[in-house]
Coordinates of C-alpha atoms in Angstrom, one line a residue:
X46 CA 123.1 128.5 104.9
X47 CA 119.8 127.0 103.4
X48 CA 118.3 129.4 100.5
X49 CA 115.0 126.4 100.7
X50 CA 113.9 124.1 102.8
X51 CA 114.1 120.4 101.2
X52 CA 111.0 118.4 101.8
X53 CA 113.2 115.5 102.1
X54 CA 110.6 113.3 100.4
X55 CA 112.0 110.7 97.7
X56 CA 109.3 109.8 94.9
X57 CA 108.8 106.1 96.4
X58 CA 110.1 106.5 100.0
X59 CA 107.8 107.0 102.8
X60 CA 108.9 109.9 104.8
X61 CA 110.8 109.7 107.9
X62 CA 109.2 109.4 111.1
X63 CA 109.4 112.4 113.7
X64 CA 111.7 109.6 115.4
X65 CA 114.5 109.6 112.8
X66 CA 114.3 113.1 112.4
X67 CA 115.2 114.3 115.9
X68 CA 117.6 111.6 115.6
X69 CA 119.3 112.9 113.0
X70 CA 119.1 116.1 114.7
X71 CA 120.4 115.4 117.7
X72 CA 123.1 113.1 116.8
X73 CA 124.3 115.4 113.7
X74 CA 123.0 118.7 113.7
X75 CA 121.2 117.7 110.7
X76 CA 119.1 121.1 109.6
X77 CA 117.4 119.9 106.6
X78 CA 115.6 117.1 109.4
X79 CA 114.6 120.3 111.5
X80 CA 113.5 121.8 108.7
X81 CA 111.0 118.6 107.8
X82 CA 110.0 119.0 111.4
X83 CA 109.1 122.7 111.0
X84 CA 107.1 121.8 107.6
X85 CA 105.5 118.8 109.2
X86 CA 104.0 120.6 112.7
X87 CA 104.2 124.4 111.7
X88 CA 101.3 124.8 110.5
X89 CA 99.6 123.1 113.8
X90 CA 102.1 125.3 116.0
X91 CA 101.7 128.5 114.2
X92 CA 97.7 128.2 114.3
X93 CA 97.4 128.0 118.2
X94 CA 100.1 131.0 118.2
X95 CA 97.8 133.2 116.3
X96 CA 95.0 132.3 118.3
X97 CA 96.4 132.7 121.5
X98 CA 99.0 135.9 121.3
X99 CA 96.8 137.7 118.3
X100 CA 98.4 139.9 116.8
X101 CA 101.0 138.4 114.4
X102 CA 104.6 139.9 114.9
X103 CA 104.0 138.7 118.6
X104 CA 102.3 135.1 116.9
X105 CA 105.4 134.6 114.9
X106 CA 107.4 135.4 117.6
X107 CA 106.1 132.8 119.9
X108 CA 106.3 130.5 116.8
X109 CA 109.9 130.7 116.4
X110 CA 110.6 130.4 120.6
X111 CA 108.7 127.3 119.8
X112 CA 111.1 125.6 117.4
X113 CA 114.3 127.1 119.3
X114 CA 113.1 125.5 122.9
X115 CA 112.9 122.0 120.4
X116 CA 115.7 122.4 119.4
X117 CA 117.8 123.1 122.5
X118 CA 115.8 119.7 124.3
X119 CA 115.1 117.4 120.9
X120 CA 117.4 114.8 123.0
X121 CA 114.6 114.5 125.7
X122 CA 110.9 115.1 123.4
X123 CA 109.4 112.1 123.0
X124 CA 108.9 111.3 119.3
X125 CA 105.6 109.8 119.5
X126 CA 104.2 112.9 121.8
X127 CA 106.3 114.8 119.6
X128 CA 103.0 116.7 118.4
X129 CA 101.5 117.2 121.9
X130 CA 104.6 118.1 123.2
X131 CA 104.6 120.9 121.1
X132 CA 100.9 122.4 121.3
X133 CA 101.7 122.5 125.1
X134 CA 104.8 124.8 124.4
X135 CA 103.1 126.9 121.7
X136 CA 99.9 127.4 123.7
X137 CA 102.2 128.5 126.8
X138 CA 104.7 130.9 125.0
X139 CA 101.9 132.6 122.9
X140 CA 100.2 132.9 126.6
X141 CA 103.4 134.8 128.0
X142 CA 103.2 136.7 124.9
X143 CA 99.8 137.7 125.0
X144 CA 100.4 138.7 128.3
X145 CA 103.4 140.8 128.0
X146 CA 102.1 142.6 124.8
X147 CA 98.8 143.8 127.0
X148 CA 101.2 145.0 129.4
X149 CA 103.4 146.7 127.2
X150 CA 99.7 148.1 125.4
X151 CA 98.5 149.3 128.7
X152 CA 95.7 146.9 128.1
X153 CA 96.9 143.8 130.7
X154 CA 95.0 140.6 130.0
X155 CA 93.1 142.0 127.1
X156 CA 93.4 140.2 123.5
X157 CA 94.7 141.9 120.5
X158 CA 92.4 141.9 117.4
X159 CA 92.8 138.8 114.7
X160 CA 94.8 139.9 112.0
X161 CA 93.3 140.1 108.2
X162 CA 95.7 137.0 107.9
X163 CA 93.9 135.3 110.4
X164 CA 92.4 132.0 108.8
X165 CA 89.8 132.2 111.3
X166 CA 85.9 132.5 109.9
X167 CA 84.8 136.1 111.2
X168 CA 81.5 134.8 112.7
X169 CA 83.6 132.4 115.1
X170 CA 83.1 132.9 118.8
X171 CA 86.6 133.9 119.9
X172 CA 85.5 133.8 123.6
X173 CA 84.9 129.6 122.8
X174 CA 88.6 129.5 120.9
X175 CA 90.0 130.6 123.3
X176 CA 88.2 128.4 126.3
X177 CA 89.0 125.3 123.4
X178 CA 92.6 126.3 123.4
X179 CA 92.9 126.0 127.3
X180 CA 90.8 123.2 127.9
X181 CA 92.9 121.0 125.5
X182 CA 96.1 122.2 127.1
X183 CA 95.3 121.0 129.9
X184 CA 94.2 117.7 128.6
X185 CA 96.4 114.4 129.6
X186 CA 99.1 114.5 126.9
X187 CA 98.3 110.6 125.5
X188 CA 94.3 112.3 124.7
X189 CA 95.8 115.2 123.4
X190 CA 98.0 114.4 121.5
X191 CA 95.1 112.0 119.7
X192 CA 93.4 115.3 118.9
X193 CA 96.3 117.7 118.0
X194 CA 97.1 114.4 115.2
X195 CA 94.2 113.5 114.4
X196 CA 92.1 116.9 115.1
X197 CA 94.4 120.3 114.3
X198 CA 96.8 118.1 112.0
X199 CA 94.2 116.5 110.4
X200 CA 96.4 113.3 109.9
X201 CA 94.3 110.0 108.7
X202 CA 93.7 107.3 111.7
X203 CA 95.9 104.9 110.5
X204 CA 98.7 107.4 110.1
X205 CA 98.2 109.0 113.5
X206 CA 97.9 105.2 115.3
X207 CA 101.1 104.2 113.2
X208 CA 102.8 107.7 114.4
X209 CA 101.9 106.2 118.1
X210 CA 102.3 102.9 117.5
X211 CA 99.3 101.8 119.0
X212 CA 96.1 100.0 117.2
X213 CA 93.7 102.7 115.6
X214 CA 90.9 101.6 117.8
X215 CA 93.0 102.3 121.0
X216 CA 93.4 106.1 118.8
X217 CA 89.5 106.1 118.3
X218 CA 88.8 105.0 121.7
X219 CA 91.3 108.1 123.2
X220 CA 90.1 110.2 120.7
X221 CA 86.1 110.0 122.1
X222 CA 87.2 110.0 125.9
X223 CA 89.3 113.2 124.9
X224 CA 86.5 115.0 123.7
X225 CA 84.5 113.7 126.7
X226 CA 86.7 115.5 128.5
X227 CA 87.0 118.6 126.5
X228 CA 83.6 118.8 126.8
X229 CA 83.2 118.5 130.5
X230 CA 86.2 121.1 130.9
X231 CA 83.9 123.2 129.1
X232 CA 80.8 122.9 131.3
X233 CA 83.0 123.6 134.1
X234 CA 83.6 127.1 132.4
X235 CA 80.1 127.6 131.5
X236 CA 80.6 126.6 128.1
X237 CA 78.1 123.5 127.2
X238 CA 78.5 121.0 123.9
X239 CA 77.7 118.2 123.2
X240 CA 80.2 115.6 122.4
X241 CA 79.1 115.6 118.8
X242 CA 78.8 119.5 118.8
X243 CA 82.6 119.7 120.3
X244 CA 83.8 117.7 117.3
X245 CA 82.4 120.3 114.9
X246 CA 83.9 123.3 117.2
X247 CA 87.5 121.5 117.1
X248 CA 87.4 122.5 113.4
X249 CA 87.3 125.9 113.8
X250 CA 90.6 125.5 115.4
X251 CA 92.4 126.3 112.2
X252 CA 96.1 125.9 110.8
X253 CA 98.0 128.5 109.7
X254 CA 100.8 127.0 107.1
X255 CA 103.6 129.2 107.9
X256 CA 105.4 131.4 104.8
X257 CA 108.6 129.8 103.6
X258 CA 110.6 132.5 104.6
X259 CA 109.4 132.1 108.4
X260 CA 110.4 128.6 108.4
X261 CA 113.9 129.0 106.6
X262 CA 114.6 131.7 109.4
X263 CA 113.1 129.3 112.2
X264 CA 115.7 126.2 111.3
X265 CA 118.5 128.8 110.7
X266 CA 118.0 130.5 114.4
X267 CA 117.3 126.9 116.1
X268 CA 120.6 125.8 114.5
X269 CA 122.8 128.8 115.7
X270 CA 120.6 128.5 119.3
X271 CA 121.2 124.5 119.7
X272 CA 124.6 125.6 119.2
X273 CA 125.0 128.3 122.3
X274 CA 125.9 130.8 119.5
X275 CA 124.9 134.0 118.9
X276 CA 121.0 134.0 116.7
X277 CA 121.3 136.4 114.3
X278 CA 118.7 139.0 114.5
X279 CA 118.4 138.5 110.5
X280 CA 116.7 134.8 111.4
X281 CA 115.3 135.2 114.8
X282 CA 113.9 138.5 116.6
X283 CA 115.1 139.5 120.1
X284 CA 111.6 138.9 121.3
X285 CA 112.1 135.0 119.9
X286 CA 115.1 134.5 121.6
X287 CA 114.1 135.7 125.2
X288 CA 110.9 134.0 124.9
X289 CA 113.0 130.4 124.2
X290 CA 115.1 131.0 127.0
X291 CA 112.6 132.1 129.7
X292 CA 110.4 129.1 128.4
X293 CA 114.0 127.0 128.9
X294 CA 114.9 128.2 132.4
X295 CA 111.2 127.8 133.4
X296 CA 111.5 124.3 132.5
X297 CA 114.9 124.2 134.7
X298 CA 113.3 125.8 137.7
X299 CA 110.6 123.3 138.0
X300 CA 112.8 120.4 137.4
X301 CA 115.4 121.4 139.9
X302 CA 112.4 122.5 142.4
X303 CA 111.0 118.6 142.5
X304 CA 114.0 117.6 143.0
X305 CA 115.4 119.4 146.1
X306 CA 111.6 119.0 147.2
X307 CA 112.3 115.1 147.2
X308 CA 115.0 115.4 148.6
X309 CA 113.7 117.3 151.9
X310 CA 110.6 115.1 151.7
X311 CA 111.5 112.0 151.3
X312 CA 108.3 112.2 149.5
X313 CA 108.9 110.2 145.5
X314 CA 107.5 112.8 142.9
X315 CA 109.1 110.6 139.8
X316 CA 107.5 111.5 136.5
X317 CA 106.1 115.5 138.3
X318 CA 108.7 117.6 136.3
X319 CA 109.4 115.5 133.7
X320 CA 107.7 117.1 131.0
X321 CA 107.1 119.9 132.6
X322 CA 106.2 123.1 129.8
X323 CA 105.3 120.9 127.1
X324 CA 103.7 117.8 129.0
X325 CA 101.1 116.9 131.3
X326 CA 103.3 117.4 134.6
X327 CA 102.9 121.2 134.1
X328 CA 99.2 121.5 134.2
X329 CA 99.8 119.9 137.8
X330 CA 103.7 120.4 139.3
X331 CA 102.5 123.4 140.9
X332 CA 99.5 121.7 142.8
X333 CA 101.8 118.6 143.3
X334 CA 105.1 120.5 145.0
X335 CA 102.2 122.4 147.4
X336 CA 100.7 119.5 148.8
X337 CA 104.3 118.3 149.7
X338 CA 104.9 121.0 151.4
X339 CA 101.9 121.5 153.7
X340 CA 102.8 117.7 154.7
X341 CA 105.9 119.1 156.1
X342 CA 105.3 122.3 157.7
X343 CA 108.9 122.3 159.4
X344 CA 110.7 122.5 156.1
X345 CA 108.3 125.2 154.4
X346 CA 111.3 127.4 155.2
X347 CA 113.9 125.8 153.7
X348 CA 111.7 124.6 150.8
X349 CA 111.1 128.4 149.6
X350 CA 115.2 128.9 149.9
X351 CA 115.6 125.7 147.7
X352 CA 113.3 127.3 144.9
X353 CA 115.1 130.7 145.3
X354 CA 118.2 129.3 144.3
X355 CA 116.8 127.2 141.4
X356 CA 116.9 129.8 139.5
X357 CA 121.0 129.9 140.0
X358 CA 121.2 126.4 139.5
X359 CA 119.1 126.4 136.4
X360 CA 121.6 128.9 135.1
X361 CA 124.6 126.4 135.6
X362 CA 122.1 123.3 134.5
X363 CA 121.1 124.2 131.6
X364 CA 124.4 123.5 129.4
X365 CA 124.0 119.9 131.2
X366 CA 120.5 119.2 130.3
X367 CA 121.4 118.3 127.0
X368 CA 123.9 116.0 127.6
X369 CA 121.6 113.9 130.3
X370 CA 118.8 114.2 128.0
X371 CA 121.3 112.4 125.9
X372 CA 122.2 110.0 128.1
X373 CA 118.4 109.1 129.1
X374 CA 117.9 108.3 125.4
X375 CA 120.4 105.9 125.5
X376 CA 119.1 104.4 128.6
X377 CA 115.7 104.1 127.3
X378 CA 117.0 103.0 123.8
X379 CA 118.7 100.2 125.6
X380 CA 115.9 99.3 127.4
X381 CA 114.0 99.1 123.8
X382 CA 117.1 96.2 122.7
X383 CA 116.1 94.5 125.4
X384 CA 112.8 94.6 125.0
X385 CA 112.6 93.7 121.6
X386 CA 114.6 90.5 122.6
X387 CA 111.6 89.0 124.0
X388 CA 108.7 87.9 121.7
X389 CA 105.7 89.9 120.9
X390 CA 102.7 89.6 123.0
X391 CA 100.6 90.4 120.3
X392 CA 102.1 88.3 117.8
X393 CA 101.7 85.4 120.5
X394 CA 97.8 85.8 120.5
X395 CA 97.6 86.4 116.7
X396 CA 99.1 83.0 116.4
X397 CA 96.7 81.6 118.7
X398 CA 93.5 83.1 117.6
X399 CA 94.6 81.8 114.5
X400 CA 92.1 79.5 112.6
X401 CA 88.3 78.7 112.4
X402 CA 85.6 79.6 115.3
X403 CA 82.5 78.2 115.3
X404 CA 79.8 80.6 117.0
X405 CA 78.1 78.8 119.8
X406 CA 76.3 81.7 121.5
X407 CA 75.3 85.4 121.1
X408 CA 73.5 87.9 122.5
X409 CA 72.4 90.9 120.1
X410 CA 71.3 93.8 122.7
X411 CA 70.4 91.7 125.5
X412 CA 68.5 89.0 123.3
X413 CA 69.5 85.5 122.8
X414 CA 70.0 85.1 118.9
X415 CA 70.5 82.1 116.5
X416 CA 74.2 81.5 115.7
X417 CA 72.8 79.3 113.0
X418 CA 76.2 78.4 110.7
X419 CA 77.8 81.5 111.5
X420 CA 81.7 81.0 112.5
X421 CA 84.8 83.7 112.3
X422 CA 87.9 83.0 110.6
X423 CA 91.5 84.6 111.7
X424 CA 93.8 84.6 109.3
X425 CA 97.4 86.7 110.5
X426 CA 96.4 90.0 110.9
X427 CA 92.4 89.7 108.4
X428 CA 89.2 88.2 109.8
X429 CA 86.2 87.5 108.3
X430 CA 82.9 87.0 109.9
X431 CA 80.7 84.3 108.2
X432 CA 77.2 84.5 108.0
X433 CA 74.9 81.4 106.3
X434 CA 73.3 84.1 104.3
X435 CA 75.8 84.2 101.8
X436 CA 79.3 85.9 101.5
X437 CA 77.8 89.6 100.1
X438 CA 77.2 89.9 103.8
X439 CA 80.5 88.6 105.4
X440 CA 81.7 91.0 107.3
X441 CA 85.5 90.9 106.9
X442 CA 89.1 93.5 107.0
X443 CA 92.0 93.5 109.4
X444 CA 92.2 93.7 113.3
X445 CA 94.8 94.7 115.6
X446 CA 94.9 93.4 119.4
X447 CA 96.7 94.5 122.6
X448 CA 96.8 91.7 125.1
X449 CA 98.7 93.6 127.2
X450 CA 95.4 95.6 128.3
X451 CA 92.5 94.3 131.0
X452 CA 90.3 92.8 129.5
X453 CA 92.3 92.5 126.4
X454 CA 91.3 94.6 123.5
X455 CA 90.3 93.5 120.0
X456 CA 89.3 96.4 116.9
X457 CA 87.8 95.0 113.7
X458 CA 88.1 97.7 111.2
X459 CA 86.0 97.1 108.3
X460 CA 87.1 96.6 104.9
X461 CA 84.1 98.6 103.2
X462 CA 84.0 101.6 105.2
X463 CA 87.8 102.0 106.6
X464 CA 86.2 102.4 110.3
X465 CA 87.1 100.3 113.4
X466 CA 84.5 98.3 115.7
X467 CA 85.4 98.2 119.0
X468 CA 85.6 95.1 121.1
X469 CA 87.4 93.4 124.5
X470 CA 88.4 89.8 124.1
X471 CA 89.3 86.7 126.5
X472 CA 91.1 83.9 125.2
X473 CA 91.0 80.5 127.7
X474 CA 92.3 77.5 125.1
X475 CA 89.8 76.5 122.4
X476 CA 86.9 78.9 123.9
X477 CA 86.8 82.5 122.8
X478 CA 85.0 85.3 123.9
X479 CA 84.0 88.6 122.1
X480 CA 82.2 91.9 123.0
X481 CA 81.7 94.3 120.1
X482 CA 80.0 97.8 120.0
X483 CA 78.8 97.4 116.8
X484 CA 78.7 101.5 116.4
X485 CA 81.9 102.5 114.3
X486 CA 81.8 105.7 116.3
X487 CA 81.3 104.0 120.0
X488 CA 83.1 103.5 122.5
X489 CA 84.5 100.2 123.5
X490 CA 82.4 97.7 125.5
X491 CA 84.2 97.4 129.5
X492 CA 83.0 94.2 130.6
X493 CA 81.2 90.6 128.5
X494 CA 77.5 91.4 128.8
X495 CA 75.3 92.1 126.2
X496 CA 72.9 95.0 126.7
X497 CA 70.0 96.6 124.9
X498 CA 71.7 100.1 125.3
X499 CA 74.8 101.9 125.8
X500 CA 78.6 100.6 124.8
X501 CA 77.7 96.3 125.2
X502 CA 76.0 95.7 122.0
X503 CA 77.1 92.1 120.6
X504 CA 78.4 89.3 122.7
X505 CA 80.0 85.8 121.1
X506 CA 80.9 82.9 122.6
X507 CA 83.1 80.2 120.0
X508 CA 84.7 77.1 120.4
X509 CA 87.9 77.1 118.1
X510 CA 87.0 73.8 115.1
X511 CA 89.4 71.1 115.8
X512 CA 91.4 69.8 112.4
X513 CA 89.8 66.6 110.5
X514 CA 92.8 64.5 112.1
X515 CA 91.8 65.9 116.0
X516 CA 88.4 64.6 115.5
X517 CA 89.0 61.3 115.4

């Protein structure tokens, strides 16, 4: 039994990655990595819980069904959505919460009052939490989770875009095309901010750093629950326990649903119930298994017996849903070795773009401007423009590139300010292209044209300098 949670953080180790974590998990029952998980997202889970459900025996509740559904499908969570993944099963457990306490109240659909506890400032429009809350749940789960990291965990850039592995413009970029669509999810509910307002308003969507105790009983009940054992009422309440496994057999249902649907259809939904709860597939199974079944109107009847007897199935397929999660994970993992075998596209073009370019051309806002002696220098991952004014206004730092994308993308983030400029590339032998927003805080330029307002700010054409021995 654990009397504390370890932090599990050596003096000069970085800590381990949700990845290893649910690894260790998974593979050895490890509590002390559950706990670390707890620690590391509790605070995020426990925040949208009180928001949601209210009041807070019901938010702690919903908190611990939370960490008991991880726990029973750690094998299947993706690590890097590991944070979304989560918000989408808080925000729906607190919701069946919420609603089950206003039934037991007499008071259906009505919210209970915020607890002193509540972190929340008393002058904050509850009505716009609570549209916040469903809006992002809603949101595609690769531009939520770039707001749950970077947003309600309030986790640094380059740690959140390391946590995804992807560069931290690609974050930035998801980050402003999230809120984009926060905001018009908003207007749809008459609720209007601007982009720049909805930034501010995603701070009010406060953390709530759970008690020790909480969290000690939390790993202790998902330990006993991954287990099929009996969770001790002294860890877990009762209320905890039937909230995991209605949130679990939900998650069944759906799964089993698409499939017999496909079957009958002949109609591929791959990727529908997939992530059902906790993912993007359940903001839209429901629509996507309806629009099936109005294209076959013949087999509406045996359609509605196949979801009746999900739910037996889901009985009898949940002791096997860990072991084929397991299975996937080795499939995938596989796939990875594979993958790995072959070289890096990105360290191909780092190579390449290696060296000296000289600028031939550019366009500043639609205007044709003097490259004079300015050229760019790529050196492994740090570039440096150079300007003829002298090097106290070379702008220089490190980029990262992902050639994989069309047109390929290219983020200069500046070494005095920390902050990414967002560009698209094209590559074609010893001629290079560039198209920069020049606004740390823009979005990036979509095609190579320079334009006096909007996204297309700078645009460079260089010719790579040849070596002293090419030119002769």
């Amino acid at each position: 039994m654990l009397s504390t949670v370890p932090k599990m953080r050596m003096a000069d180790a970085p800590p381990p990655t949700d990845d290893q974590l649910l690894k260790r998990f998974v593979e050895g029952r490890d509590e002390d990595a559950f706990a670390v998980l707890v620690r590391r997202h509790g605070a995020m889970v426990l925040g949208v819980c009180r928001r949601v459900a209210g009041h807070t025996h019901d938010a702690e509740d919903a908190f611990q069904a939370t960490f008991l559904v991880l726990a029973r499908r750690a094998a299947a969570v993706s690590p890097a959505m590991l944070a979304a993944w989560l918000y989408g099963v808080a925000y729906r457990t607190a919701l069946k919460t919420r609603t089950a306490a206003g039934r037991r109240r007499g008071k259906e659909h009505s919210m209970a009052a915020v607890p002193e506890t509540s972190q929340e400032p008393k002058e904050v429009d509850r009505e716009l939490i609570q549209q916040l809350d469903s809006a992002l749940s809603r949101l595609p789960t690769k531009y939520r989770v770039a707001i749950v990291l970077c947003e309600l965990e309030q986790q640094p850039r380059r740690q959140a875009a390391a946590r995804l592995q992807i560069p931290e413009g690609t974050l930035s970029s998801r980050l402003a095309a999230g809120r984009k669509m926060l905001a018009a999810s908003l207007t749809k509910r008459g609720v209007t901010l601007s982009v720049g307002a909805l930034g501010v308003s995603l701070s009010i969507l406060t953390r709530a750093v759970p008690a020790d105790p909480l969290v000690v009983s939390t790993v202790q009940a998902a330990a006993s629950f991954c287990a099929g054992g009996v969770v001790h009422l002294a860890t877990a309440s009762s209320g905890a326990v039937t909230l995991a496994q209605g949130v679990l057999r939900m998650m069944i249902i759906k799964n089993v649903a698409v499939g017999v649907l496909v079957l009958l259809t002949g109609t591929s939904l791959v990727g529908v119930g997939a992530a059902v709860y906790g993912g993007r597939a359940s903001d839209g199974d429901d629509a996507s298994i309806g629009r099936v079944v109005e294209q076959r109107k013949d087999g509406r009847a045996t359609a509605k017996s196949a979801a009746a007897n999900a739910n037996i199935a889901a009985k009898q397929g949940e002791a096997k849903s860990a072991a084929a999660a397991t299975v996937e994970k080795k499939t995938d993992n596989n796939k990875n070795r594979k993958k790995d075998a072959q070289p890096d596209p990105r360290q191909v073009v780092q190579k390449a773009l290696e060296g000296v370019w000289l600028l031939e051309s550019l366009e500043d806002h639609a205007k044709a401007a003097d490259p004079k002696e300015f050229h760019v220098v790529f050196n492994k991952d740090q570039f440096t423009f150079k300007v003829p004014t002298g090097p106290e206004q070379d702008f220089s730092g490190r980029y990262e590139i992902d050639p994989d994308k069309g047109p390929q993308i290219i983020d200069f983030i500046a070494e005095r300010d920390g902050k990414p400029r967002l560009a698209i590339f094209d590559l074609k032998g010893d001629e290079l292209r560039i198209c920069m927003n020049e606004d740390p805080d823009g979005e990036r330029p979509d095609r190579f044209v320079s334009e006096k307002r909007g996204k297309n700010d700078l645009l460079m054409i260089l010719k790579r300098q040849k070596a002293a021995k090419e030119t002769k």
